[in-house]
Coordinates of N, CA and C and ligand atoms in Angstrom, one line a residue:
X4 N -24.9 -1.2 2.5 CA -23.6 -2.1 2.6 C -22.5 -1.3 3.3
X5 N -21.7 -1.9 4.0 CA -20.6 -1.3 4.6 C -19.3 -2.2 4.5
X6 N -18.1 -1.6 4.4 CA -16.9 -2.3 4.4 C -16.6 -3.0 5.6
X7 N -15.9 -4.1 5.6 CA -15.5 -4.8 6.8 C -14.0 -5.0 6.8
X8 N -13.5 -5.1 8.0 CA -12.1 -5.2 8.2 C -11.7 -6.7 7.7
X9 N -10.8 -6.7 6.7 CA -10.4 -8.1 6.2 C -9.5 -8.8 7.3
X10 N -9.7 -10.0 7.6 CA -8.7 -10.5 8.5 C -7.4 -10.9 7.7
X11 N -6.4 -10.8 8.4 CA -5.0 -11.0 7.8 C -4.9 -12.5 7.4
X12 N -4.3 -12.7 6.2 CA -4.1 -14.1 5.8 C -3.0 -14.8 6.5
X13 N -2.6 -14.4 7.7 CA -1.6 -15.0 8.6 C -1.8 -14.4 10.0
X14 N -1.0 -15.0 10.9 CA -1.1 -14.5 12.3 C -0.3 -13.2 12.5
X15 N -0.6 -12.4 13.5 CA 0.1 -11.2 13.7 C 1.6 -11.3 13.8
X16 N 2.0 -12.5 14.5 CA 3.4 -12.7 14.6 C 4.1 -13.4 13.5
X17 N 3.4 -13.6 12.4 CA 3.9 -14.4 11.3 C 5.2 -13.8 10.6
X18 N 5.3 -12.5 10.7 CA 6.3 -11.8 9.9 C 7.6 -11.5 10.8
X19 N 7.5 -12.0 12.1 CA 8.7 -11.8 13.0 C 9.9 -12.4 12.4
X20 N 11.1 -11.9 12.5 CA 11.3 -10.7 13.4 C 11.4 -9.4 12.6
X21 N 10.9 -9.4 11.4 CA 11.0 -8.2 10.5 C 9.9 -7.2 10.8
X22 N 8.6 -7.7 10.8 CA 7.6 -6.8 11.2 C 7.0 -7.5 12.4
X23 N 7.0 -6.8 13.6 CA 6.7 -7.4 14.9 C 5.3 -7.5 15.1
X24 N 5.0 -8.5 16.0 CA 3.6 -8.8 16.3 C 2.7 -7.7 16.9
X25 N 3.3 -6.9 17.8 CA 2.7 -5.9 18.5 C 2.2 -4.8 17.4
X26 N 3.2 -4.4 16.6 CA 2.9 -3.4 15.6 C 1.9 -3.8 14.7
X27 N 2.0 -5.1 14.1 CA 1.1 -5.7 13.2 C -0.3 -5.6 13.8
X28 N -0.5 -6.1 15.1 CA -1.8 -6.1 15.7 C -2.5 -4.7 15.8
X29 N -1.7 -3.8 16.3 CA -2.2 -2.4 16.5 C -2.5 -1.8 15.1
X30 N -1.6 -2.0 14.3 CA -1.8 -1.4 12.9 C -3.1 -1.9 12.2
X31 N -3.4 -3.2 12.4 CA -4.5 -3.8 11.8 C -5.8 -3.5 12.5
X32 N -5.8 -3.8 13.8 CA -7.0 -3.5 14.6 C -7.3 -2.1 15.1
X33 N -6.5 -1.3 15.0 CA -6.6 0.1 15.4 C -6.6 1.0 14.2
X34 N -5.6 1.1 13.6 CA -5.3 2.1 12.5 C -6.2 1.7 11.3
X35 N -6.1 0.5 10.8 CA -7.0 0.1 9.7 C -8.4 0.2 10.0
X36 N -8.7 -0.3 11.2 CA -10.1 -0.2 11.6 C -10.7 1.2 11.7
X37 N -9.9 2.1 12.1 CA -10.3 3.5 12.1 C -10.6 4.1 10.7
X38 N -9.7 3.8 9.8 CA -10.0 4.2 8.4 C -11.3 3.6 7.9
X39 N -11.5 2.4 8.3 CA -12.7 1.7 7.8 C -14.0 2.3 8.5
X40 N -13.9 2.4 9.7 CA -15.2 3.1 10.4 C -15.4 4.4 9.8
X41 N -14.4 5.3 9.7 CA -14.6 6.6 9.1 C -15.2 6.5 7.7
X42 N -14.6 5.5 6.9 CA -15.2 5.4 5.5 C -16.7 5.0 5.5
X43 N -17.1 4.0 6.4 CA -18.4 3.7 6.4 C -19.3 4.9 6.9
X44 N -19.0 5.6 7.9 CA -19.7 6.7 8.3 C -19.9 7.8 7.3
X45 N -18.9 8.0 6.6 CA -18.9 9.1 5.5 C -19.8 8.6 4.4
X46 N -19.9 7.3 4.2 CA -20.7 6.9 3.0 C -22.2 6.6 3.3
X47 N -22.6 7.0 4.5 CA -24.0 6.7 4.7 C -24.9 7.4 3.8
X48 N -24.6 8.5 3.3 CA -25.4 9.3 2.4 C -25.2 8.9 0.9
X49 N -24.3 7.9 0.6 CA -24.0 7.6 -0.7 C -24.1 6.1 -1.0
X50 N -25.3 5.7 -1.0 CA -25.7 4.3 -1.1 C -25.1 3.6 -2.3
X51 N -25.2 4.3 -3.4 CA -24.7 3.7 -4.7 C -23.1 3.5 -4.7
X52 N -22.5 4.5 -4.1 CA -21.0 4.5 -4.0 C -20.5 3.4 -3.1
X53 N -21.3 3.2 -1.9 CA -20.8 2.2 -0.9 C -20.9 0.9 -1.4
X54 N -21.6 0.6 -2.5 CA -21.6 -0.8 -3.1 C -20.4 -1.1 -3.9
X55 N -19.6 -0.1 -4.1 CA -18.4 -0.3 -5.0 C -17.2 -1.0 -4.2
X56 N -16.5 -1.8 -4.9 CA -15.3 -2.2 -4.3 C -14.4 -1.1 -4.0
X57 N -13.7 -1.1 -2.9 CA -13.0 0.0 -2.4 C -12.0 0.6 -3.4
X58 N -11.3 -0.3 -4.2 CA -10.4 0.2 -5.2 C -11.2 0.9 -6.3
X59 N -12.3 0.7 -6.5 CA -13.2 1.3 -7.4 C -13.7 2.6 -6.9
X60 N -14.1 2.6 -5.6 CA -14.6 3.8 -4.9 C -13.4 4.9 -5.0
X61 N -12.3 4.6 -4.7 CA -11.3 5.6 -4.6 C -10.9 6.2 -6.0
X62 N -11.4 5.5 -7.1 CA -11.3 6.1 -8.5 C -12.4 7.0 -8.8
X63 N -13.4 7.1 -7.8 CA -14.6 7.8 -8.1 C -14.8 8.9 -7.1
X64 N -13.8 9.4 -6.6 CA -13.9 10.5 -5.5 C -14.5 11.8 -6.0
X65 N -14.5 12.0 -7.3 CA -15.1 13.2 -7.9 C -16.7 13.1 -7.8
X66 N -17.2 11.9 -7.5 CA -18.6 11.8 -7.4 C -19.1 12.1 -5.9
X67 N -18.2 12.3 -5.1 CA -18.5 12.5 -3.6 C -18.6 14.1 -3.5
X68 N -19.6 14.5 -2.7 CA -19.7 16.0 -2.5 C -18.4 16.5 -1.9
X69 N -18.2 17.8 -2.2 CA -16.9 18.4 -1.9 C -16.6 18.4 -0.4
X70 N -17.7 18.5 0.4 CA -17.5 18.6 1.8 C -17.0 17.3 2.5
X71 N -17.3 16.1 1.7 CA -16.8 14.8 2.3 C -15.7 14.3 1.5
X72 N -15.3 14.9 0.4 CA -14.3 14.3 -0.5 C -13.0 14.1 0.1
X73 N -12.5 15.1 0.8 CA -11.1 14.9 1.4 C -11.1 13.9 2.5
X74 N -12.2 13.9 3.3 CA -12.4 13.0 4.3 C -12.2 11.5 3.8
X75 N -13.0 11.3 2.7 CA -13.0 10.0 2.1 C -11.7 9.7 1.4
X76 N -11.1 10.6 0.8 CA -9.8 10.4 0.1 C -8.9 9.9 1.1
X77 N -8.8 10.4 2.4 CA -7.9 10.0 3.4 C -8.3 8.6 4.0
X78 N -9.6 8.5 4.3 CA -10.1 7.2 4.9 C -10.3 6.0 4.0
X79 N -11.0 6.2 2.9 CA -11.2 5.2 2.0 C -9.8 4.8 1.4
X80 N -9.0 5.9 1.2 CA -7.6 5.6 0.7 C -6.9 4.7 1.8
X81 N -7.1 5.1 3.1 CA -6.5 4.2 4.1 C -6.9 2.8 4.1
X82 N -8.2 2.6 3.9 CA -8.7 1.3 3.8 C -8.1 0.5 2.6
X83 N -8.2 1.0 1.4 CA -7.7 0.5 0.2 C -6.2 0.1 0.3
X84 N -5.4 1.1 0.8 CA -4.0 0.9 1.0 C -3.6 -0.2 1.9
X85 N -4.3 -0.3 3.1 CA -3.9 -1.2 4.1 C -4.4 -2.6 3.6
X86 N -5.6 -2.7 3.0 CA -6.0 -4.1 2.4 C -5.0 -4.6 1.5
X87 N -4.5 -3.8 0.6 CA -3.5 -4.2 -0.3 C -2.1 -4.6 0.4
X88 N -1.8 -3.7 1.5 CA -0.5 -3.9 2.1 C -0.5 -5.3 2.8
X89 N -1.6 -5.7 3.5 CA -1.6 -6.9 4.3 C -1.4 -8.1 3.3
X90 N -2.0 -8.0 2.2 CA -2.0 -9.2 1.2 C -0.6 -9.2 0.6
X91 N 0.1 -8.1 0.6 CA 1.4 -8.0 0.0 C 2.6 -8.4 0.9
X92 N 2.2 -9.0 2.0 CA 3.4 -9.4 2.9 C 3.3 -10.8 3.1
X93 N 4.4 -11.5 3.2 CA 4.5 -12.9 3.4 C 6.0 -13.2 3.5
X94 N 6.3 -14.2 4.3 CA 7.7 -14.7 4.5 C 8.0 -15.6 3.3
X95 N 9.2 -15.6 2.8 CA 9.8 -16.6 2.1 C 9.4 -16.8 0.6
X96 N 8.9 -15.7 0.0 CA 8.5 -15.8 -1.4 C 9.7 -15.2 -2.2
X97 N 9.6 -15.5 -3.5 CA 10.9 -15.1 -4.4 C 10.3 -14.4 -5.6
X98 N 11.1 -13.2 -5.9 CA 10.7 -12.5 -7.1 C 11.3 -13.4 -8.3
X99 N 10.3 -13.6 -9.1 CA 10.6 -14.5 -10.4 C 9.7 -14.2 -11.5
X100 N 10.0 -14.9 -12.6 CA 9.0 -14.8 -13.8 C 8.9 -13.5 -14.5
X101 N 7.8 -13.2 -15.0 CA 7.5 -12.0 -15.8 C 7.8 -10.7 -15.0
X102 N 7.4 -10.6 -13.7 CA 7.7 -9.4 -12.9 C 9.2 -9.2 -12.7
X103 N 9.8 -10.3 -12.5 CA 11.3 -10.1 -12.3 C 11.9 -9.5 -13.6
X104 N 11.5 -10.1 -14.7 CA 12.0 -9.8 -15.9 C 11.7 -8.3 -16.2
X105 N 10.5 -7.9 -15.9 CA 10.1 -6.5 -16.1 C 10.8 -5.4 -15.3
X106 N 11.1 -5.9 -14.0 CA 11.8 -5.1 -13.1 C 13.2 -4.9 -13.7
X107 N 13.8 -6.0 -14.2 CA 15.2 -5.9 -14.8 C 15.2 -5.0 -16.0
X108 N 14.1 -5.2 -16.8 CA 14.0 -4.3 -18.0 C 13.9 -2.8 -17.7
X109 N 13.1 -2.6 -16.6 CA 12.9 -1.1 -16.4 C 13.9 -0.5 -15.4
X110 N 14.5 -1.3 -14.6 CA 15.5 -0.7 -13.6 C 16.8 -1.4 -13.8
X111 N 17.1 -2.1 -14.8 CA 18.4 -2.7 -15.0 C 18.7 -3.9 -14.3
X112 N 18.7 -3.7 -12.9 CA 18.9 -4.9 -12.0 C 17.9 -4.8 -10.8
X113 N 17.7 -5.9 -10.2 CA 16.8 -6.0 -9.1 C 17.3 -5.1 -8.0
X114 N 18.7 -5.2 -7.8 CA 19.3 -4.4 -6.7 C 19.2 -3.0 -7.0
X115 N 19.2 -2.5 -8.2 CA 19.1 -1.1 -8.5 C 17.7 -0.6 -8.2
X116 N 16.6 -1.6 -8.6 CA 15.3 -1.3 -8.2 C 15.1 -1.1 -6.7
X117 N 15.7 -1.9 -6.0 CA 15.6 -1.9 -4.6 C 16.1 -0.6 -4.0
X118 N 17.3 -0.3 -4.6 CA 18.1 0.9 -4.1 C 17.2 2.3 -4.4
X119 N 16.6 2.3 -5.5 CA 15.7 3.5 -5.9 C 14.5 3.5 -5.0
X120 N 13.9 2.3 -4.8 CA 12.7 2.3 -3.9 C 13.1 2.7 -2.4
X121 N 14.2 2.2 -2.0 CA 14.7 2.6 -0.6 C 14.9 4.0 -0.4
X122 N 15.6 4.5 -1.5 CA 16.0 6.0 -1.4 C 14.8 6.9 -1.4
X123 N 13.8 6.6 -2.1 CA 12.6 7.3 -2.1 C 11.9 7.1 -0.8
X124 N 11.8 5.9 -0.2 CA 11.2 5.6 1.1 C 11.8 6.4 2.2
X125 N 13.1 6.4 2.1 CA 13.9 7.1 3.2 C 13.8 8.6 3.2
X126 N 13.6 9.2 2.0 CA 13.6 10.6 1.9 C 12.2 11.2 1.7
X127 N 11.2 10.3 1.8 CA 9.8 10.8 1.8 C 9.6 11.6 3.1
X128 N 9.1 12.9 2.9 CA 9.0 13.7 4.0 C 7.5 13.7 4.6
X129 N 7.4 13.4 5.8 CA 6.1 13.2 6.4 C 5.5 11.8 6.2
X130 N 4.2 11.6 6.3 CA 3.6 10.3 6.1 C 3.1 10.1 4.7
X131 N 3.3 8.8 4.3 CA 2.8 8.4 3.0 C 3.2 7.0 2.6
X132 N 3.2 6.8 1.3 CA 3.4 5.4 0.7 C 4.4 5.5 -0.3
X133 N 5.1 4.4 -0.5 CA 6.0 4.3 -1.7 C 5.5 3.0 -2.4
X134 N 5.3 3.2 -3.8 CA 4.7 2.2 -4.7 C 5.6 1.8 -5.8
X135 N 5.4 0.6 -6.2 CA 5.8 0.2 -7.6 C 4.5 0.1 -8.3
X136 N 4.4 0.9 -9.4 CA 3.2 1.0 -10.1 C 3.5 0.5 -11.6
X137 N 2.4 0.0 -12.3 CA 2.4 -0.2 -13.7 C 1.6 0.8 -14.3
X138 N 2.3 1.7 -15.2 CA 1.7 2.8 -15.8 C 0.9 2.3 -17.0
X139 N 0.1 3.1 -17.5 CA -0.8 2.8 -18.6 C 0.1 2.4 -19.9
X140 N 1.3 3.0 -20.0 CA 2.2 2.6 -21.1 C 3.0 1.3 -20.8
X141 N 2.6 0.6 -19.7 CA 3.1 -0.7 -19.4 C 4.5 -0.7 -18.8
X142 N 4.9 0.6 -18.5 CA 6.3 0.8 -17.8 C 6.0 0.6 -16.3
X143 N 7.1 0.1 -15.6 CA 7.1 0.1 -14.1 C 7.8 1.4 -13.6
X144 N 7.2 2.0 -12.6 CA 7.7 3.2 -12.1 C 7.6 3.1 -10.5
X145 N 8.6 3.7 -9.8 CA 8.5 3.8 -8.4 C 8.1 5.2 -8.0
X146 N 7.0 5.3 -7.3 CA 6.5 6.6 -7.0 C 6.1 6.8 -5.4
X147 N 5.9 8.0 -5.0 CA 5.4 8.2 -3.6 C 4.1 8.9 -3.6
X148 N 3.3 8.7 -2.6 CA 2.1 9.4 -2.5 C 2.1 10.0 -1.0
X149 N 1.4 11.1 -0.8 CA 1.4 11.6 0.5 C 0.2 11.1 1.3
X150 N 0.2 11.0 2.6 CA -0.9 10.7 3.4 C -1.5 9.3 3.0
X151 N -2.8 9.2 2.7 CA -3.3 7.9 2.3 C -3.7 7.8 0.9
X152 N -3.1 8.7 0.1 CA -3.4 8.8 -1.3 C -2.9 7.4 -2.0
X153 N -3.6 7.0 -3.1 CA -3.2 5.8 -3.8 C -3.1 6.2 -5.2
X154 N -2.2 5.6 -6.0 CA -2.1 5.9 -7.4 C -3.3 5.7 -8.3
X155 N -4.2 4.8 -7.7 CA -5.5 4.6 -8.4 C -6.3 5.8 -8.4
X156 N -6.1 6.7 -7.5 CA -6.9 8.0 -7.5 C -6.6 8.9 -8.6
X157 N -5.5 8.7 -9.3 CA -5.1 9.3 -10.5 C -4.3 10.6 -10.2
X158 N -3.8 11.2 -11.3 CA -2.7 12.2 -11.2 C -3.3 13.5 -10.5
X159 N -4.6 13.9 -10.8 CA -5.1 15.1 -10.3 C -5.2 15.1 -8.8
X160 N -5.5 13.9 -8.2 CA -5.6 13.9 -6.8 C -4.3 13.4 -6.1
X161 N -3.8 12.3 -6.5 CA -2.6 11.7 -5.9 C -1.2 12.2 -6.4
X162 N -1.3 12.8 -7.5 CA -0.1 13.3 -8.2 C 0.6 12.3 -9.0
X163 N 0.1 11.0 -9.0 CA 0.7 9.9 -9.8 C -0.5 9.1 -10.4
X164 N -0.3 8.3 -11.3 CA -1.2 7.5 -12.0 C -0.8 6.1 -12.3
X165 N -1.3 5.1 -12.0 CA -1.0 3.7 -12.3 C -1.6 2.7 -11.4
X166 N -1.3 1.4 -11.8 CA -1.9 0.3 -10.9 C -0.8 -0.2 -10.0
X167 N -1.1 -0.2 -8.7 CA -0.1 -0.5 -7.7 C 0.1 -2.0 -7.7
X168 N 1.5 -2.3 -7.8 CA 1.9 -3.7 -7.8 C 2.4 -4.1 -6.4
X169 N 3.0 -3.1 -5.8 CA 3.7 -3.2 -4.5 C 3.5 -1.9 -3.7
X170 N 3.2 -1.9 -2.4 CA 3.1 -0.7 -1.7 C 3.8 -0.9 -0.3
X171 N 4.5 0.2 0.2 CA 5.0 0.2 1.5 C 4.6 1.4 2.3
X172 N 4.0 1.1 3.5 CA 3.5 2.1 4.4 C 4.6 2.9 5.0
X173 N 4.7 4.2 4.8 CA 5.7 4.8 5.5 C 5.3 5.8 6.6
X174 N 4.1 5.5 7.2 CA 3.6 6.1 8.4 C 4.4 5.6 9.5
X175 N 4.7 6.5 10.5 CA 5.5 6.1 11.7 C 4.7 4.9 12.4
X176 N 3.4 4.9 12.4 CA 2.6 3.9 13.0 C 2.9 2.5 12.5
X177 N 3.5 2.4 11.4 CA 3.9 1.1 10.7 C 5.2 0.5 11.3
X178 N 6.0 1.4 11.9 CA 7.3 0.9 12.4 C 7.9 1.4 13.6
X179 N 7.2 2.4 14.2 CA 7.9 3.1 15.4 C 8.1 2.2 16.6
X180 N 7.1 1.4 16.9 CA 7.3 0.5 18.2 C 8.5 -0.3 18.1
X181 N 8.8 -0.8 16.9 CA 10.1 -1.7 16.8 C 11.3 -0.9 16.4
X182 N 11.1 -0.1 15.4 CA 12.3 0.5 14.8 C 12.5 1.9 15.3
X183 N 11.6 2.5 16.1 CA 11.7 3.9 16.5 C 12.0 4.8 15.4
X184 N 13.0 5.6 15.5 CA 13.3 6.6 14.3 C 14.1 5.9 13.2
X185 N 14.4 4.7 13.3 CA 15.2 4.0 12.3 C 14.4 3.6 11.0
X186 N 13.9 4.5 10.3 CA 13.0 4.2 9.2 C 13.8 3.3 8.2
X187 N 15.0 3.6 8.0 CA 15.9 2.8 7.0 C 15.9 1.3 7.3
X188 N 16.0 1.0 8.6 CA 15.9 -0.4 9.0 C 14.6 -1.2 8.7
X189 N 13.6 -0.4 8.9 CA 12.2 -0.9 8.6 C 12.1 -1.1 7.0
X190 N 12.7 -0.2 6.3 CA 12.5 -0.3 4.8 C 13.3 -1.6 4.4
X191 N 14.6 -1.7 5.0 CA 15.4 -2.9 4.6 C 14.6 -4.2 4.9
X192 N 13.9 -4.2 6.2 CA 13.2 -5.3 6.6 C 12.1 -5.8 5.7
X193 N 11.6 -4.7 5.0 CA 10.4 -5.0 4.1 C 10.8 -6.0 3.0
X194 N 12.1 -6.0 2.6 CA 12.4 -6.9 1.5 C 12.3 -8.4 1.9
X195 N 12.4 -8.6 3.3 CA 12.3 -10.0 3.8 C 10.8 -10.4 3.9
X196 N 9.9 -9.5 3.8 CA 8.4 -9.9 4.0 C 7.6 -9.5 2.7
X197 N 8.2 -9.1 1.7 CA 7.4 -8.8 0.5 C 6.8 -10.1 0.0
X198 N 5.6 -10.1 -0.3 CA 4.9 -11.2 -0.9 C 5.0 -11.1 -2.5
X199 N 6.0 -11.6 -3.0 CA 6.3 -11.5 -4.4 C 5.3 -12.2 -5.2
X200 N 4.7 -13.3 -4.7 CA 3.7 -14.0 -5.4 C 2.5 -13.1 -5.6
X201 N 2.1 -12.3 -4.6 CA 0.9 -11.4 -4.8 C 1.3 -10.3 -5.7
X202 N 2.5 -9.8 -5.5 CA 2.9 -8.8 -6.5 C 2.9 -9.2 -8.0
X203 N 3.4 -10.4 -8.2 CA 3.3 -11.1 -9.6 C 1.9 -11.2 -10.0
X204 N 1.0 -11.7 -9.1 CA -0.4 -11.8 -9.4 C -0.9 -10.5 -9.9
X205 N -0.7 -9.4 -9.2 CA -1.2 -8.1 -9.6 C -0.7 -7.7 -10.9
X206 N 0.6 -8.0 -11.0 CA 1.3 -7.6 -12.3 C 0.7 -8.2 -13.5
X207 N 0.6 -9.6 -13.4 CA 0.1 -10.4 -14.5 C -1.3 -10.1 -14.9
X208 N -2.1 -9.7 -13.8 CA -3.5 -9.3 -14.0 C -3.6 -8.1 -15.0
X209 N -2.7 -7.2 -14.9 CA -2.7 -5.9 -15.7 C -1.9 -5.9 -16.9
X210 N -0.8 -6.6 -16.9 CA 0.1 -6.5 -18.1 C -0.6 -7.1 -19.4
X211 N -0.4 -6.4 -20.5 CA -1.0 -6.7 -21.7 C 0.0 -7.6 -22.6
Ligands
LIG304 MN1 -0.7 2.3 8.1

């Protein structure tokens, strides 16, 4: 079995003018596809692991031989992260319900939550991701990971641990064609395309 590139649940231009069509297309068909191809190639010798859902696979990197582990950490991580990222984008949704309540409970106000998220995204050095995660103690936390690490990989590998509710790609390939070096503008634009319905779905799936 091998992983296949999931098609986007919208057209490449659907998130204009915030996320532009050209970036979305290259990001999906080139960058994501490459992580996917690399993952499939690396898994050729691991039939049992290749049958796992990608989110499950990245929680089992310790079962991969050491010579391939880092390669898979980067590429299977890339596949998992981008799959979640595409589903987490949509125009015109609204933060509401239990997730809104929990964000206010954990960060006092939604604006304060966004401010902390933006600050971490702006100051992340190098390439990586910013996440809103649900920790095992049911608290929400904003964290960053380097490269294509995912909080599901756990603390030993990614430095953080939790279930991702929301993720933002901070690699330059995600914004450079439109925003050039203006990362802060890209981060601001993200709030206009967050799929809060999907974030809520993920939250409700895990909250006890
Ligand atoms: Mn990317």
